Amino acid sequence: MTQDGSNKPSAPGEEKKPLIEYPTTYEFKVMGKLTDDSALGFAEHVRQLFKRKMGTEVSPDSIREQPSSKGNYISLSVAVFLLSEEQRRAIYEALHEDPRIVYYL
């Protein structure tokens, strides 16, 4: 199977189609530890991280929160409008470098 999901191999010189076509709405999953004072703080921290990397405001309505069943972690689903692959990669790099974030997809 090729990178674009088809079984047909790419012909030499044939341009590969990107897996994601931009601009697009993209959803990131971000998880962090949940403490008594961090639930709202973590969501705002992540929102500000996205704002810095995207250069635009991220609406609090675009973030859904879900605490873990035992209450130790919080998972955020962040839906944003991306303009390019570079923008998506920059956000993933920032998520990777942030010490408050324990897991991301």
mmCIF file of C-alpha atoms in Angstrom:
data_model
loop_
_atom_site.group_PDB
_atom_site.id
_atom_site.type_symbol
_atom_site.label_atom_id
_atom_site.label_comp_id
_atom_site.label_asym_id
_atom_site.label_seq_id
_atom_site.Cartn_x
_atom_site.Cartn_y
_atom_site.Cartn_z
ATOM 1 C CA MET A 1 0.000 0.000 0.000
ATOM 2 C CA THR A 2 1.302 3.431 -0.860
ATOM 3 C CA GLN A 3 1.415 6.514 1.371
ATOM 4 C CA ASP A 4 -1.830 7.905 -0.052
ATOM 5 C CA GLY A 5 -3.666 4.704 0.915
ATOM 6 C CA SER A 6 -3.949 3.224 -2.551
ATOM 7 C CA ASN A 7 -2.429 -0.051 -3.674
ATOM 8 C CA LYS A 8 -1.125 1.477 -6.885
ATOM 9 C CA PRO A 9 2.594 2.363 -6.723
ATOM 10 C CA SER A 10 3.511 5.924 -7.699
ATOM 11 C CA ALA A 11 4.943 6.300 -11.164
ATOM 12 C CA PRO A 12 8.325 8.019 -11.385
ATOM 13 C CA GLY A 13 7.796 11.763 -11.626
ATOM 14 C CA GLU A 14 4.168 11.451 -10.533
ATOM 15 C CA GLU A 15 3.242 14.016 -7.898
ATOM 16 C CA LYS A 16 2.075 12.522 -4.573
ATOM 17 C CA LYS A 17 -1.145 13.889 -3.128
ATOM 18 C CA PRO A 18 -0.889 15.135 0.451
ATOM 19 C CA LEU A 19 -2.609 13.040 3.109
ATOM 20 C CA ILE A 20 -4.292 16.155 4.497
ATOM 21 C CA GLU A 21 -5.550 18.885 2.214
ATOM 22 C CA TYR A 22 -5.247 22.419 3.582
ATOM 23 C CA PRO A 23 -6.898 24.582 4.730
ATOM 24 C CA THR A 24 -8.796 22.219 7.001
ATOM 25 C CA THR A 25 -10.318 21.854 10.448
ATOM 26 C CA TYR A 26 -8.094 19.523 12.460
ATOM 27 C CA GLU A 27 -8.660 18.054 15.914
ATOM 28 C CA PHE A 28 -5.798 17.549 18.352
ATOM 29 C CA LYS A 29 -6.069 15.431 21.507
ATOM 30 C CA VAL A 30 -4.045 16.729 24.449
ATOM 31 C CA MET A 31 -3.774 15.128 27.901
ATOM 32 C CA GLY A 32 -2.359 16.390 31.167
ATOM 33 C CA LYS A 33 -2.383 15.566 34.868
ATOM 34 C CA LEU A 34 -5.417 16.800 36.730
ATOM 35 C CA THR A 35 -4.974 18.433 40.121
ATOM 36 C CA ASP A 36 -7.504 20.392 42.166
ATOM 37 C CA ASP A 37 -6.338 23.724 40.771
ATOM 38 C CA SER A 38 -5.329 22.672 37.255
ATOM 39 C CA ALA A 39 -8.540 21.737 35.396
ATOM 40 C CA LEU A 40 -9.364 25.236 34.162
ATOM 41 C CA GLY A 41 -5.713 26.230 34.182
ATOM 42 C CA PHE A 42 -4.662 23.356 31.929
ATOM 43 C CA ALA A 43 -7.328 24.083 29.315
ATOM 44 C CA GLU A 44 -6.350 27.762 29.276
ATOM 45 C CA HIS A 45 -2.651 26.824 29.121
ATOM 46 C CA VAL A 46 -3.292 24.649 26.057
ATOM 47 C CA ARG A 47 -5.488 27.319 24.456
ATOM 48 C CA GLN A 48 -2.694 29.882 24.848
ATOM 49 C CA LEU A 49 -0.150 27.435 23.380
ATOM 50 C CA PHE A 50 -2.326 27.041 20.284
ATOM 51 C CA LYS A 51 -2.842 30.806 20.084
ATOM 52 C CA ARG A 52 0.936 31.405 20.094
ATOM 53 C CA LYS A 53 1.597 28.831 17.384
ATOM 54 C CA MET A 54 -1.336 29.786 15.157
ATOM 55 C CA GLY A 55 -1.156 33.547 15.589
ATOM 56 C CA THR A 56 -4.925 33.749 16.053
ATOM 57 C CA GLU A 57 -7.356 33.480 18.936
ATOM 58 C CA VAL A 58 -8.613 29.972 19.749
ATOM 59 C CA SER A 59 -12.198 29.994 20.963
ATOM 60 C CA PRO A 60 -12.842 28.249 24.295
ATOM 61 C CA ASP A 61 -15.849 26.700 22.506
ATOM 62 C CA SER A 62 -13.459 24.770 20.257
ATOM 63 C CA ILE A 63 -12.060 22.867 23.268
ATOM 64 C CA ARG A 64 -13.892 19.903 24.813
ATOM 65 C CA GLU A 65 -12.752 18.587 28.199
ATOM 66 C CA GLN A 66 -13.023 15.044 29.527
ATOM 67 C CA PRO A 67 -11.582 14.030 32.921
ATOM 68 C CA SER A 68 -10.332 10.464 33.286
ATOM 69 C CA SER A 69 -12.493 7.940 35.141
ATOM 70 C CA LYS A 70 -10.256 8.066 38.232
ATOM 71 C CA GLY A 71 -9.831 11.834 38.042
ATOM 72 C CA ASN A 72 -6.050 11.777 37.613
ATOM 73 C CA TYR A 73 -5.892 13.187 34.072
ATOM 74 C CA ILE A 74 -7.795 15.536 31.815
ATOM 75 C CA SER A 75 -8.155 15.067 28.071
ATOM 76 C CA LEU A 76 -8.810 17.986 25.746
ATOM 77 C CA SER A 77 -10.068 17.815 22.172
ATOM 78 C CA VAL A 78 -8.980 20.993 20.416
ATOM 79 C CA ALA A 79 -10.494 21.703 16.983
ATOM 80 C CA VAL A 80 -8.685 24.401 15.010
ATOM 81 C CA PHE A 81 -8.595 25.662 11.430
ATOM 82 C CA LEU A 82 -5.144 24.956 9.968
ATOM 83 C CA LEU A 83 -3.716 26.617 6.891
ATOM 84 C CA SER A 84 -0.701 24.366 6.256
ATOM 85 C CA GLU A 85 1.232 21.237 7.187
ATOM 86 C CA GLU A 86 3.949 23.466 8.656
ATOM 87 C CA GLN A 87 1.410 24.958 11.054
ATOM 88 C CA ARG A 88 0.257 21.477 12.137
ATOM 89 C CA ARG A 89 3.848 20.345 12.709
ATOM 90 C CA ALA A 90 4.693 23.483 14.703
ATOM 91 C CA ILE A 91 1.777 22.779 17.047
ATOM 92 C CA TYR A 92 2.858 19.154 17.528
ATOM 93 C CA GLU A 93 6.409 20.322 18.269
ATOM 94 C CA ALA A 94 5.120 22.759 20.905
ATOM 95 C CA LEU A 95 2.974 20.009 22.463
ATOM 96 C CA HIS A 96 6.007 17.706 22.568
ATOM 97 C CA GLU A 97 8.163 20.312 24.332
ATOM 98 C CA ASP A 98 5.570 21.346 26.946
ATOM 99 C CA PRO A 99 6.225 19.717 30.354
ATOM 100 C CA ARG A 100 2.549 19.977 31.435
ATOM 101 C CA ILE A 101 1.422 17.795 28.538
ATOM 102 C CA VAL A 102 1.776 14.067 29.162
ATOM 103 C CA TYR A 103 0.271 12.749 25.903
ATOM 104 C CA TYR A 104 -0.997 14.097 22.600
ATOM 105 C CA LEU A 105 -2.435 12.801 19.324
#
